PDB file of C-alpha atoms in Angstrom:
ATOM      1  CA  UNK J   1     -49.340 -27.873   0.826  1.00 50.00           C
ATOM      2  CA  UNK J   2     -52.725 -29.108   2.120  1.00 50.00           C
ATOM      3  CA  UNK J   3     -53.212 -31.283  -0.943  1.00 54.00           C
ATOM      4  CA  UNK J   4     -49.740 -32.831  -0.486  1.00 56.00           C
ATOM      5  CA  UNK J   5     -50.599 -33.689   3.138  1.00 54.00           C
ATOM      6  CA  UNK J   6     -53.875 -35.321   2.078  1.00 53.00           C
ATOM      7  CA  UNK J   7     -52.113 -37.508  -0.551  1.00 54.00           C
ATOM      8  CA  UNK J   8     -49.582 -38.639   2.088  1.00 57.00           C
ATOM      9  CA  UNK J   9     -52.384 -39.558   4.502  1.00 60.00           C
ATOM     10  CA  UNK J  10     -54.136 -41.649   1.840  1.00 55.00           C
ATOM     11  CA  UNK J  11     -50.904 -43.430   0.941  1.00 54.00           C
ATOM     12  CA  UNK J  12     -50.352 -44.366   4.587  1.00 55.00           C
ATOM     13  CA  UNK J  13     -53.847 -45.844   4.929  1.00 57.00           C
ATOM     14  CA  UNK J  14     -53.641 -47.986   1.781  1.00 55.00           C
ATOM     15  CA  UNK J  15     -50.923 -50.694   2.140  1.00 52.00           C
ATOM     16  CA  UNK J  16     -50.930 -51.424  -1.558  1.00 51.00           C
ATOM     17  CA  UNK J  17     -49.473 -48.003  -2.262  1.00 45.00           C
ATOM     18  CA  UNK J  18     -46.627 -48.308   0.241  1.00 45.00           C
ATOM     19  CA  UNK J  19     -43.947 -48.597  -2.412  1.00 48.00           C
ATOM     20  CA  UNK J  20     -45.316 -45.618  -4.349  1.00 46.00           C
ATOM     21  CA  UNK J  21     -45.702 -43.610  -1.205  1.00 43.00           C
ATOM     22  CA  UNK J  22     -42.013 -43.772  -0.508  1.00 46.00           C
ATOM     23  CA  UNK J  23     -41.149 -42.366  -3.936  1.00 46.00           C
ATOM     24  CA  UNK J  24     -43.947 -39.824  -3.637  1.00 39.00           C
ATOM     25  CA  UNK J  25     -42.635 -38.826  -0.170  1.00 44.00           C
ATOM     26  CA  UNK J  26     -39.092 -38.313  -1.538  1.00 42.00           C
ATOM     27  CA  UNK J  27     -40.407 -36.369  -4.531  1.00 43.00           C
ATOM     28  CA  UNK J  28     -42.591 -34.315  -2.233  1.00 45.00           C
ATOM     29  CA  UNK J  29     -39.679 -33.430  -0.011  1.00 41.00           C
ATOM     30  CA  UNK J  30     -37.632 -32.268  -2.959  1.00 42.00           C
ATOM     31  CA  UNK J  31     -40.572 -30.260  -4.414  1.00 48.00           C
ATOM     32  CA  UNK J  32     -41.250 -28.683  -1.051  1.00 46.00           C
ATOM     33  CA  UNK J  33     -37.545 -27.756  -0.579  1.00 46.00           C
ATOM     34  CA  UNK J  34     -37.498 -26.243  -4.144  1.00 46.00           C
ATOM     35  CA  UNK J  35     -40.683 -24.306  -3.416  1.00 47.00           C
ATOM     36  CA  UNK J  36     -39.276 -23.019  -0.103  1.00 45.00           C
ATOM     37  CA  UNK J  37     -36.057 -21.932  -1.801  1.00 47.00           C
ATOM     38  CA  UNK J  38     -37.995 -20.119  -4.523  1.00 47.00           C
ATOM     39  CA  UNK J  39     -40.156 -18.439  -1.980  1.00 48.00           C
ATOM     40  CA  UNK J  40     -37.133 -17.316   0.104  1.00 45.00           C
ATOM     41  CA  UNK J  41     -35.378 -15.888  -2.952  1.00 46.00           C
ATOM     42  CA  UNK J  42     -38.456 -14.035  -4.048  1.00 48.00           C
ATOM     43  CA  UNK J  43     -39.106 -12.662  -0.593  1.00 47.00           C
ATOM     44  CA  UNK J  44     -35.430 -11.600  -0.121  1.00 47.00           C
ATOM     45  CA  UNK J  45     -35.399  -9.958  -3.485  1.00 46.00           C
ATOM     46  CA  UNK J  46     -38.546  -7.956  -2.592  1.00 49.00           C
ATOM     47  CA  UNK J  47     -36.948  -6.498   0.556  1.00 46.00           C
ATOM     48  CA  UNK J  48     -34.872  -3.308   0.182  1.00 47.00           C
ATOM     49  CA  UNK J  49     -31.190  -3.574   1.139  1.00 42.00           C
ATOM     50  CA  UNK J  50     -31.553  -1.031   3.951  1.00 42.00           C
ATOM     51  CA  UNK J  51     -34.180  -3.134   5.811  1.00 40.00           C
ATOM     52  CA  UNK J  52     -32.718  -6.646   5.470  1.00 42.00           C
ATOM     53  CA  UNK J  53     -30.614  -6.210   8.644  1.00 40.00           C
ATOM     54  CA  UNK J  54     -33.877  -5.783  10.527  1.00 38.00           C
ATOM     55  CA  UNK J  55     -36.129  -8.416   8.806  1.00 41.00           C
ATOM     56  CA  UNK J  56     -33.467 -10.825   7.556  1.00 43.00           C
ATOM     57  CA  UNK J  57     -33.969 -12.988   4.516  1.00 45.00           C
ATOM     58  CA  UNK J  58     -37.304 -14.547   5.508  1.00 43.00           C
ATOM     59  CA  UNK J  59     -35.737 -17.339   7.682  1.00 41.00           C
ATOM     60  CA  UNK J  60     -35.110 -19.594   4.660  1.00 38.00           C
ATOM     61  CA  UNK J  61     -31.809 -20.805   3.383  1.00 36.00           C
ATOM     62  CA  UNK J  62     -31.193 -20.666  -0.370  1.00 39.00           C
ATOM     63  CA  UNK J  63     -28.875 -23.396  -1.605  1.00 39.00           C
ATOM     64  CA  UNK J  64     -26.777 -23.184  -4.802  1.00 38.00           C
ATOM     65  CA  UNK J  65     -26.044 -26.119  -7.117  1.00 43.00           C
ATOM     66  CA  UNK J  66     -24.085 -26.734 -10.259  1.00 41.00           C
ATOM     67  CA  UNK J  67     -25.946 -26.462 -13.577  1.00 42.00           C
ATOM     68  CA  UNK J  68     -26.542 -29.822 -15.252  1.00 42.00           C
ATOM     69  CA  UNK J  69     -25.731 -31.892 -12.175  1.00 43.00           C
ATOM     70  CA  UNK J  70     -27.986 -34.893 -11.449  1.00 44.00           C
ATOM     71  CA  UNK J  71     -29.423 -34.844  -7.921  1.00 43.00           C
ATOM     72  CA  UNK J  72     -30.204 -38.218  -6.357  1.00 43.00           C
ATOM     73  CA  UNK J  73     -32.073 -38.284  -3.053  1.00 43.00           C
ATOM     74  CA  UNK J  74     -30.038 -41.267  -1.824  1.00 45.00           C
ATOM     75  CA  UNK J  75     -26.725 -39.469  -2.481  1.00 44.00           C
ATOM     76  CA  UNK J  76     -24.901 -38.780   0.743  1.00 44.00           C
ATOM     77  CA  UNK J  77     -23.518 -35.470  -0.466  1.00 41.00           C
ATOM     78  CA  UNK J  78     -26.995 -34.178  -1.234  1.00 40.00           C
ATOM     79  CA  UNK J  79     -28.262 -35.255   2.132  1.00 44.00           C
ATOM     80  CA  UNK J  80     -25.330 -33.596   3.947  1.00 40.00           C
ATOM     81  CA  UNK J  81     -25.931 -30.390   1.945  1.00 43.00           C
ATOM     82  CA  UNK J  82     -29.610 -30.347   2.875  1.00 42.00           C
ATOM     83  CA  UNK J  83     -28.795 -31.019   6.564  1.00 43.00           C
ATOM     84  CA  UNK J  84     -26.086 -28.407   6.758  1.00 44.00           C
ATOM     85  CA  UNK J  85     -28.045 -25.737   4.949  1.00 45.00           C
ATOM     86  CA  UNK J  86     -26.633 -23.422   2.216  1.00 48.00           C
ATOM     87  CA  UNK J  87     -23.417 -24.403   0.568  1.00 47.00           C
ATOM     88  CA  UNK J  88     -20.257 -22.423   1.453  1.00 50.00           C
ATOM     89  CA  UNK J  89     -19.261 -19.646  -0.955  1.00 56.00           C
ATOM     90  CA  UNK J  90     -15.543 -18.977  -1.482  1.00 57.00           C
ATOM     91  CA  UNK J  91     -14.584 -15.535  -0.183  1.00 69.00           C
ATOM     92  CA  UNK J  92     -11.266 -13.671  -0.047  1.00 71.00           C
ATOM     93  CA  UNK J  93      -9.451 -14.065   3.227  1.00 77.00           C
ATOM     94  CA  UNK J  94      -7.534 -11.023   4.479  1.00 78.00           C
ATOM     95  CA  UNK J  95      -4.401 -12.191   6.371  1.00 80.00           C
ATOM     96  CA  UNK J  96      -2.995  -9.415   8.542  1.00 84.00           C
ATOM     97  CA  UNK J  97       0.820  -9.431   9.023  1.00 80.00           C
ATOM     98  CA  UNK J  98       1.154  -7.531  12.314  1.00 85.00           C
ATOM     99  CA  UNK J  99       4.788  -7.214  13.301  1.00 88.00           C
ATOM    100  CA  UNK J 100       5.981  -7.179  16.936  1.00 89.00           C
ATOM    101  CA  UNK J 101       5.511  -3.909  18.852  1.00 89.00           C
ATOM    102  CA  UNK J 102       9.155  -3.478  19.670  1.00 90.00           C
ATOM    103  CA  UNK J 103      10.577  -4.799  16.347  1.00 90.00           C
ATOM    104  CA  UNK J 104      12.784  -1.695  16.115  1.00 90.00           C
ATOM    105  CA  UNK J 105      14.794  -2.880  19.091  1.00 92.00           C
ATOM    106  CA  UNK J 106      15.563  -6.264  17.679  1.00 91.00           C
ATOM    107  CA  UNK J 107      19.334  -6.813  17.252  1.00 92.00           C
ATOM    108  CA  UNK J 108      19.344  -6.815  13.465  1.00 92.00           C
ATOM    109  CA  UNK J 109      17.104  -3.822  12.994  1.00 91.00           C
ATOM    110  CA  UNK J 110      18.813  -1.859  15.741  1.00 92.00           C
ATOM    111  CA  UNK J 111      22.230  -2.614  14.254  1.00 94.00           C
ATOM    112  CA  UNK J 112      21.131  -1.434  10.759  1.00 93.00           C
ATOM    113  CA  UNK J 113      19.597   1.817  12.191  1.00 91.00           C
ATOM    114  CA  UNK J 114      22.805   2.504  14.184  1.00 93.00           C
ATOM    115  CA  UNK J 115      25.077   1.863  11.218  1.00 93.00           C
ATOM    116  CA  UNK J 116      22.968   4.113   8.976  1.00 91.00           C
ATOM    117  CA  UNK J 117      22.877   6.935  11.542  1.00 90.00           C
ATOM    118  CA  UNK J 118      26.627   6.929  12.246  1.00 90.00           C
ATOM    119  CA  UNK J 119      27.495   6.844   8.623  1.00 90.00           C
ATOM    120  CA  UNK J 120      25.176   9.739   7.998  1.00 88.00           C
ATOM    121  CA  UNK J 121      27.054  12.063  10.396  1.00 88.00           C
ATOM    122  CA  UNK J 122      30.594  10.716  10.313  1.00 85.00           C
ATOM    123  CA  UNK J 123      31.031  10.334   6.534  1.00 85.00           C
ATOM    124  CA  UNK J 124      31.179  14.092   6.002  1.00 82.00           C
ATOM    125  CA  UNK J 125      34.202  14.269   8.289  1.00 77.00           C
ATOM    126  CA  UNK J 126      36.216  11.961   6.050  1.00 76.00           C
ATOM    127  CA  UNK J 127      36.013  14.273   3.034  1.00 71.00           C
ATOM    128  CA  UNK J 128      39.333  15.985   2.344  1.00 68.00           C
ATOM    129  CA  UNK J 129      39.350  19.727   2.800  1.00 63.00           C
ATOM    130  CA  UNK J 130      40.579  21.467  -0.380  1.00 63.00           C
ATOM    131  CA  UNK J 131      42.170  24.869   0.008  1.00 56.00           C
ATOM    132  CA  UNK J 132      40.466  27.786  -1.709  1.00 56.00           C
ATOM    133  CA  UNK J 133      42.143  30.075  -4.254  1.00 55.00           C
ATOM    134  CA  UNK J 134      42.298  32.953  -1.793  1.00 53.00           C
ATOM    135  CA  UNK J 135      44.240  30.821   0.676  1.00 50.00           C
ATOM    136  CA  UNK J 136      46.676  29.827  -2.056  1.00 50.00           C
ATOM    137  CA  UNK J 137      47.411  33.386  -3.103  1.00 52.00           C
ATOM    138  CA  UNK J 138      47.979  34.735   0.404  1.00 52.00           C
ATOM    139  CA  UNK J 139      51.482  34.241   1.695  1.00 50.00           C
ATOM    140  CA  UNK J 140      50.632  34.844   5.264  1.00 51.00           C
ATOM    141  CA  UNK J 141      51.047  31.943   7.671  1.00 53.00           C
ATOM    142  CA  UNK J 142      47.929  29.866   8.095  1.00 55.00           C
ATOM    143  CA  UNK J 143      46.239  29.463  11.401  1.00 57.00           C
ATOM    144  CA  UNK J 144      46.598  25.991  12.911  1.00 61.00           C
ATOM    145  CA  UNK J 145      43.668  23.786  11.975  1.00 67.00           C
ATOM    146  CA  UNK J 146      41.159  23.082  14.618  1.00 71.00           C
ATOM    147  CA  UNK J 147      40.830  19.490  15.775  1.00 76.00           C
ATOM    148  CA  UNK J 148      38.023  17.564  14.314  1.00 76.00           C
ATOM    149  CA  UNK J 149      34.942  17.541  16.536  1.00 80.00           C
ATOM    150  CA  UNK J 150      33.852  13.965  17.037  1.00 82.00           C
ATOM    151  CA  UNK J 151      31.493  14.527  19.964  1.00 87.00           C
ATOM    152  CA  UNK J 152      28.808  16.483  18.022  1.00 90.00           C
ATOM    153  CA  UNK J 153      28.378  13.889  15.234  1.00 89.00           C
ATOM    154  CA  UNK J 154      28.141  11.202  17.944  1.00 91.00           C
ATOM    155  CA  UNK J 155      25.342  13.110  19.709  1.00 92.00           C
ATOM    156  CA  UNK J 156      23.539  13.677  16.442  1.00 92.00           C
ATOM    157  CA  UNK J 157      23.820   9.977  15.641  1.00 93.00           C
ATOM    158  CA  UNK J 158      22.281   8.963  18.991  1.00 94.00           C
ATOM    159  CA  UNK J 159      19.425  11.420  18.441  1.00 93.00           C
ATOM    160  CA  UNK J 160      18.814  10.000  14.919  1.00 93.00           C
ATOM    161  CA  UNK J 161      18.808   6.452  16.263  1.00 94.00           C
ATOM    162  CA  UNK J 162      16.242   7.479  18.963  1.00 95.00           C
ATOM    163  CA  UNK J 163      14.113   9.214  16.346  1.00 94.00           C
ATOM    164  CA  UNK J 164      14.035   6.304  13.908  1.00 94.00           C
ATOM    165  CA  UNK J 165      13.194   3.766  16.625  1.00 95.00           C
ATOM    166  CA  UNK J 166      10.451   6.073  17.899  1.00 95.00           C
ATOM    167  CA  UNK J 167       8.993   6.362  14.431  1.00 95.00           C
ATOM    168  CA  UNK J 168       9.005   2.532  13.859  1.00 95.00           C
ATOM    169  CA  UNK J 169       7.431   1.940  17.346  1.00 95.00           C
ATOM    170  CA  UNK J 170       4.785   4.524  16.694  1.00 96.00           C
ATOM    171  CA  UNK J 171       3.978   2.854  13.417  1.00 95.00           C
ATOM    172  CA  UNK J 172       3.495  -0.452  15.208  1.00 95.00           C
ATOM    173  CA  UNK J 173       1.077   1.214  17.586  1.00 95.00           C
ATOM    174  CA  UNK J 174      -0.823   2.732  14.704  1.00 95.00           C
ATOM    175  CA  UNK J 175      -1.000  -0.695  13.040  1.00 93.00           C
ATOM    176  CA  UNK J 176      -2.662  -2.157  16.130  1.00 93.00           C
ATOM    177  CA  UNK J 177      -5.096   0.779  16.263  1.00 94.00           C
ATOM    178  CA  UNK J 178      -5.962   0.131  12.619  1.00 93.00           C
ATOM    179  CA  UNK J 179      -6.502  -3.567  13.211  1.00 92.00           C
ATOM    180  CA  UNK J 180      -8.918  -2.950  16.133  1.00 92.00           C
ATOM    181  CA  UNK J 181     -10.841   0.091  14.885  1.00 92.00           C
ATOM    182  CA  UNK J 182     -11.127  -0.217  11.094  1.00 92.00           C
ATOM    183  CA  UNK J 183     -12.488  -2.935   8.888  1.00 91.00           C
ATOM    184  CA  UNK J 184     -10.338  -6.026   8.239  1.00 90.00           C
ATOM    185  CA  UNK J 185     -10.083  -5.140   4.554  1.00 91.00           C
ATOM    186  CA  UNK J 186      -8.929  -1.614   5.262  1.00 92.00           C
ATOM    187  CA  UNK J 187      -6.388  -2.782   7.840  1.00 92.00           C
ATOM    188  CA  UNK J 188      -5.086  -5.370   5.312  1.00 92.00           C
ATOM    189  CA  UNK J 189      -4.498  -2.626   2.768  1.00 91.00           C
ATOM    190  CA  UNK J 190      -2.720  -0.459   5.245  1.00 92.00           C
ATOM    191  CA  UNK J 191      -0.421  -3.325   6.413  1.00 92.00           C
ATOM    192  CA  UNK J 192       0.083  -4.720   2.881  1.00 90.00           C
ATOM    193  CA  UNK J 193       3.636  -5.429   1.571  1.00 90.00           C
ATOM    194  CA  UNK J 194       3.713  -3.143  -1.509  1.00 91.00           C
ATOM    195  CA  UNK J 195       6.625  -4.945  -3.092  1.00 91.00           C
ATOM    196  CA  UNK J 196       4.891  -8.319  -3.081  1.00 91.00           C
ATOM    197  CA  UNK J 197       1.719  -6.678  -4.325  1.00 91.00           C
ATOM    198  CA  UNK J 198       3.602  -5.184  -7.213  1.00 92.00           C
ATOM    199  CA  UNK J 199       5.068  -8.581  -8.088  1.00 92.00           C
ATOM    200  CA  UNK J 200       1.586 -10.142  -8.115  1.00 91.00           C
ATOM    201  CA  UNK J 201       0.198  -7.318 -10.286  1.00 90.00           C
ATOM    202  CA  UNK J 202       2.995  -7.750 -12.797  1.00 91.00           C
ATOM    203  CA  UNK J 203       2.090 -11.459 -13.156  1.00 91.00           C
ATOM    204  CA  UNK J 204      -1.495 -10.531 -14.229  1.00 90.00           C
ATOM    205  CA  UNK J 205      -0.412  -8.886 -17.503  1.00 86.00           C
ATOM    206  CA  UNK J 206      -2.112  -5.562 -16.789  1.00 88.00           C
ATOM    207  CA  UNK J 207      -1.823  -2.602 -19.227  1.00 92.00           C
ATOM    208  CA  UNK J 208       1.112  -0.267 -18.433  1.00 92.00           C
ATOM    209  CA  UNK J 209      -0.864   2.719 -17.316  1.00 93.00           C
ATOM    210  CA  UNK J 210      -3.213   0.675 -15.231  1.00 94.00           C
ATOM    211  CA  UNK J 211      -0.267  -1.162 -13.704  1.00 94.00           C
ATOM    212  CA  UNK J 212       1.548   2.030 -12.740  1.00 94.00           C
ATOM    213  CA  UNK J 213      -1.564   3.513 -11.269  1.00 94.00           C
ATOM    214  CA  UNK J 214      -2.371   0.371  -9.307  1.00 94.00           C
ATOM    215  CA  UNK J 215       1.128   0.059  -7.857  1.00 94.00           C
ATOM    216  CA  UNK J 216       1.183   3.768  -6.962  1.00 94.00           C
ATOM    217  CA  UNK J 217      -2.170   3.552  -5.230  1.00 94.00           C
ATOM    218  CA  UNK J 218      -1.150   0.409  -3.281  1.00 94.00           C
ATOM    219  CA  UNK J 219       2.092   2.070  -2.151  1.00 94.00           C
ATOM    220  CA  UNK J 220       0.183   5.218  -1.159  1.00 94.00           C
ATOM    221  CA  UNK J 221      -2.047   3.196   1.185  1.00 94.00           C
ATOM    222  CA  UNK J 222       0.851   1.162   2.525  1.00 93.00           C
ATOM    223  CA  UNK J 223       2.905   4.317   3.305  1.00 93.00           C
ATOM    224  CA  UNK J 224       0.120   6.091   5.157  1.00 95.00           C
ATOM    225  CA  UNK J 225       0.903   4.613   8.572  1.00 94.00           C
ATOM    226  CA  UNK J 226       4.682   5.202   8.276  1.00 94.00           C
ATOM    227  CA  UNK J 227       4.296   8.826   7.243  1.00 95.00           C
ATOM    228  CA  UNK J 228       1.712   9.364   9.957  1.00 95.00           C
ATOM    229  CA  UNK J 229       4.124   7.947  12.543  1.00 95.00           C
ATOM    230  CA  UNK J 230       6.868  10.265  11.294  1.00 95.00           C
ATOM    231  CA  UNK J 231       4.476  13.222  11.580  1.00 95.00           C
ATOM    232  CA  UNK J 232       3.495  12.346  15.110  1.00 96.00           C
ATOM    233  CA  UNK J 233       7.159  11.963  16.306  1.00 96.00           C
ATOM    234  CA  UNK J 234       8.227  15.236  14.618  1.00 94.00           C
ATOM    235  CA  UNK J 235       5.188  17.053  16.174  1.00 95.00           C
ATOM    236  CA  UNK J 236       6.259  15.751  19.599  1.00 95.00           C
ATOM    237  CA  UNK J 237       9.826  17.030  18.982  1.00 94.00           C
ATOM    238  CA  UNK J 238       8.499  20.444  17.912  1.00 93.00           C
ATOM    239  CA  UNK J 239       6.432  20.653  21.079  1.00 93.00           C
ATOM    240  CA  UNK J 240       9.502  19.981  23.155  1.00 92.00           C
ATOM    241  CA  UNK J 241      11.575  22.511  21.281  1.00 89.00           C
ATOM    242  CA  UNK J 242       8.979  25.288  21.380  1.00 88.00           C
ATOM    243  CA  UNK J 243       7.471  24.914  24.841  1.00 87.00           C
ATOM    244  CA  UNK J 244       9.750  22.827  27.117  1.00 86.00           C
ATOM    245  CA  UNK J 245      13.379  23.401  26.132  1.00 81.00           C
ATOM    246  CA  UNK J 246      14.895  26.676  27.038  1.00 75.00           C
ATOM    247  CA  UNK J 247      17.180  28.169  24.311  1.00 67.00           C
ATOM    248  CA  UNK J 248      20.645  29.013  25.458  1.00 65.00           C
ATOM    249  CA  UNK J 249      21.286  31.893  23.062  1.00 60.00           C
ATOM    250  CA  UNK J 250      18.186  33.868  24.007  1.00 56.00           C
ATOM    251  CA  UNK J 251      18.455  35.985  27.135  1.00 53.00           C
ATOM    252  CA  UNK J 252      14.839  37.191  27.195  1.00 57.00           C
ATOM    253  CA  UNK J 253      12.095  34.679  27.547  1.00 67.00           C
ATOM    254  CA  UNK J 254       9.898  34.322  24.516  1.00 73.00           C
ATOM    255  CA  UNK J 255       6.200  34.992  25.060  1.00 80.00           C
ATOM    256  CA  UNK J 256       3.662  32.200  24.880  1.00 83.00           C
ATOM    257  CA  UNK J 257       1.957  33.727  21.886  1.00 84.00           C
ATOM    258  CA  UNK J 258       5.248  33.770  19.969  1.00 87.00           C
ATOM    259  CA  UNK J 259       5.856  30.155  20.956  1.00 86.00           C
ATOM    260  CA  UNK J 260       2.522  29.117  19.546  1.00 90.00           C
ATOM    261  CA  UNK J 261       3.288  30.968  16.362  1.00 90.00           C
ATOM    262  CA  UNK J 262       6.609  29.131  15.983  1.00 90.00           C
ATOM    263  CA  UNK J 263       5.013  25.804  16.731  1.00 92.00           C
ATOM    264  CA  UNK J 264       2.266  26.380  14.165  1.00 92.00           C
ATOM    265  CA  UNK J 265       4.866  27.268  11.542  1.00 91.00           C
ATOM    266  CA  UNK J 266       6.885  24.206  12.232  1.00 92.00           C
ATOM    267  CA  UNK J 267       3.797  21.981  12.232  1.00 93.00           C
ATOM    268  CA  UNK J 268       2.715  23.387   8.933  1.00 92.00           C
ATOM    269  CA  UNK J 269       6.184  22.738   7.404  1.00 92.00           C
ATOM    270  CA  UNK J 270       6.164  19.149   8.812  1.00 93.00           C
ATOM    271  CA  UNK J 271       2.729  18.455   7.297  1.00 94.00           C
ATOM    272  CA  UNK J 272       3.841  19.695   3.889  1.00 93.00           C
ATOM    273  CA  UNK J 273       7.016  17.589   4.067  1.00 92.00           C
ATOM    274  CA  UNK J 274       5.100  14.431   5.044  1.00 93.00           C
ATOM    275  CA  UNK J 275       2.501  15.028   2.304  1.00 93.00           C
ATOM    276  CA  UNK J 276       5.134  15.506  -0.364  1.00 94.00           C
ATOM    277  CA  UNK J 277       6.991  12.401   0.898  1.00 93.00           C
ATOM    278  CA  UNK J 278       3.830  10.356   0.634  1.00 94.00           C
ATOM    279  CA  UNK J 279       2.932  11.577  -2.877  1.00 94.00           C
ATOM    280  CA  UNK J 280       6.372  11.299  -4.376  1.00 94.00           C
ATOM    281  CA  UNK J 281       6.932   7.862  -2.809  1.00 94.00           C
ATOM    282  CA  UNK J 282       3.853   6.493  -4.476  1.00 94.00           C
ATOM    283  CA  UNK J 283       4.815   8.136  -7.764  1.00 95.00           C
ATOM    284  CA  UNK J 284       8.380   6.777  -7.568  1.00 94.00           C
ATOM    285  CA  UNK J 285       7.086   3.294  -6.748  1.00 94.00           C
ATOM    286  CA  UNK J 286       4.785   3.267  -9.777  1.00 93.00           C
ATOM    287  CA  UNK J 287       7.614   4.329 -12.117  1.00 94.00           C
ATOM    288  CA  UNK J 288      10.223   2.056 -10.522  1.00 94.00           C
ATOM    289  CA  UNK J 289       7.845  -0.905 -10.863  1.00 92.00           C
ATOM    290  CA  UNK J 290       8.237  -0.612 -14.673  1.00 92.00           C
ATOM    291  CA  UNK J 291      11.951  -1.515 -14.278  1.00 92.00           C
ATOM    292  CA  UNK J 292      11.460  -4.315 -11.807  1.00 91.00           C
ATOM    293  CA  UNK J 293       8.235  -5.321 -10.039  1.00 90.00           C
ATOM    294  CA  UNK J 294       9.739  -5.806  -6.600  1.00 89.00           C
ATOM    295  CA  UNK J 295      13.144  -4.096  -6.305  1.00 92.00           C
ATOM    296  CA  UNK J 296      12.225  -1.281  -8.659  1.00 92.00           C
ATOM    297  CA  UNK J 297       9.104  -0.546  -6.571  1.00 93.00           C
ATOM    298  CA  UNK J 298      11.181  -0.421  -3.375  1.00 93.00           C
ATOM    299  CA  UNK J 299      13.932   1.749  -4.897  1.00 94.00           C
ATOM    300  CA  UNK J 300      11.432   4.162  -6.420  1.00 94.00           C
ATOM    301  CA  UNK J 301       9.499   4.397  -3.131  1.00 94.00           C
ATOM    302  CA  UNK J 302      12.704   5.086  -1.216  1.00 92.00           C
ATOM    303  CA  UNK J 303      13.903   7.786  -3.639  1.00 94.00           C
ATOM    304  CA  UNK J 304      10.502   9.505  -3.528  1.00 93.00           C
ATOM    305  CA  UNK J 305      10.484   9.315   0.177  1.00 91.00           C
ATOM    306  CA  UNK J 306      13.794  11.190   0.431  1.00 90.00           C
ATOM    307  CA  UNK J 307      13.037  13.583  -2.380  1.00 91.00           C
ATOM    308  CA  UNK J 308       9.620  14.616  -0.985  1.00 89.00           C
ATOM    309  CA  UNK J 309      10.842  16.695   2.029  1.00 89.00           C
ATOM    310  CA  UNK J 310      13.651  18.317  -0.052  1.00 90.00           C
ATOM    311  CA  UNK J 311      11.165  19.332  -2.730  1.00 88.00           C
ATOM    312  CA  UNK J 312       8.832  20.638  -0.093  1.00 86.00           C
ATOM    313  CA  UNK J 313      11.591  22.768   1.473  1.00 87.00           C
ATOM    314  CA  UNK J 314      12.470  24.263  -1.884  1.00 87.00           C
ATOM    315  CA  UNK J 315       8.872  25.107  -2.630  1.00 84.00           C
ATOM    316  CA  UNK J 316       8.405  26.707   0.811  1.00 83.00           C
ATOM    317  CA  UNK J 317      11.512  28.813   0.413  1.00 83.00           C
ATOM    318  CA  UNK J 318      10.513  29.892  -3.070  1.00 82.00           C
ATOM    319  CA  UNK J 319       7.004  30.930  -1.762  1.00 80.00           C
ATOM    320  CA  UNK J 320       8.551  32.846   1.099  1.00 76.00           C
ATOM    321  CA  UNK J 321      10.816  34.749  -1.271  1.00 75.00           C
ATOM    322  CA  UNK J 322       7.917  35.658  -3.518  1.00 73.00           C
ATOM    323  CA  UNK J 323       5.910  36.891  -0.568  1.00 61.00           C
TER     324      UNK J 323
END
């Protein structure tokens, strides 16, 4: 660098070398910038990764250029790149689709939840009652049929509506917690639309086994917040049933130790149900995506979500019988 400075000083003092000094000055700047870039890259490569957050990359910016491109000092793009520093590198942007906190109370969602809950408890009442063989053989007069109870299904429907809206609202709260307290990439995976992701994966032409595994893994991550919200709501319901509500059929008050025992048993059962629902939903989504990337994934996930708790109950009952 001292030699370069001496040459520049001599060029300034000799007027006959003014034209050559300009070209030498431009060439010197480019050579100095290249030397600085090489020194910065060498210095940054010599530092261990664990200490770069303390010492940085040496204070030099390393620029990237296309191979084979001709660089002209008078070019405006080259000058702007040198002024601005390193060229921008394209990175993946994680767009978070955070839904409204009270989306469960929107008219459309609330209407669908109410319709599903009422059909769940009122459809069994519409099934015709077939007489048994014993009733056909007996000639004695039959007792008058009891009137159909319409109040209990209505109460159960209201409870189901409250439970589903509580689960959806709890999930929205967990989504906001994930956005604020985990990395953006992790939050994006937890909030991802699994059906759209399956459609994009199908367009890549992945092998079948890899495609099923990828769709199942994506569905597993996307279902974590929903299953966690369901677990939290059911745990709160179990706390109310075990410690707050007084049972009507029991005359003697249950001891606190026995209440804790019941609560622990219910919490253990809820955990197994939620875990089975999460696993079977991801498996069903991966298998269903083979039929159709979007609708098949959703149908398989829904079937697995419903079959998970049922399978868990059957396994628990079988284990209890064996014990």
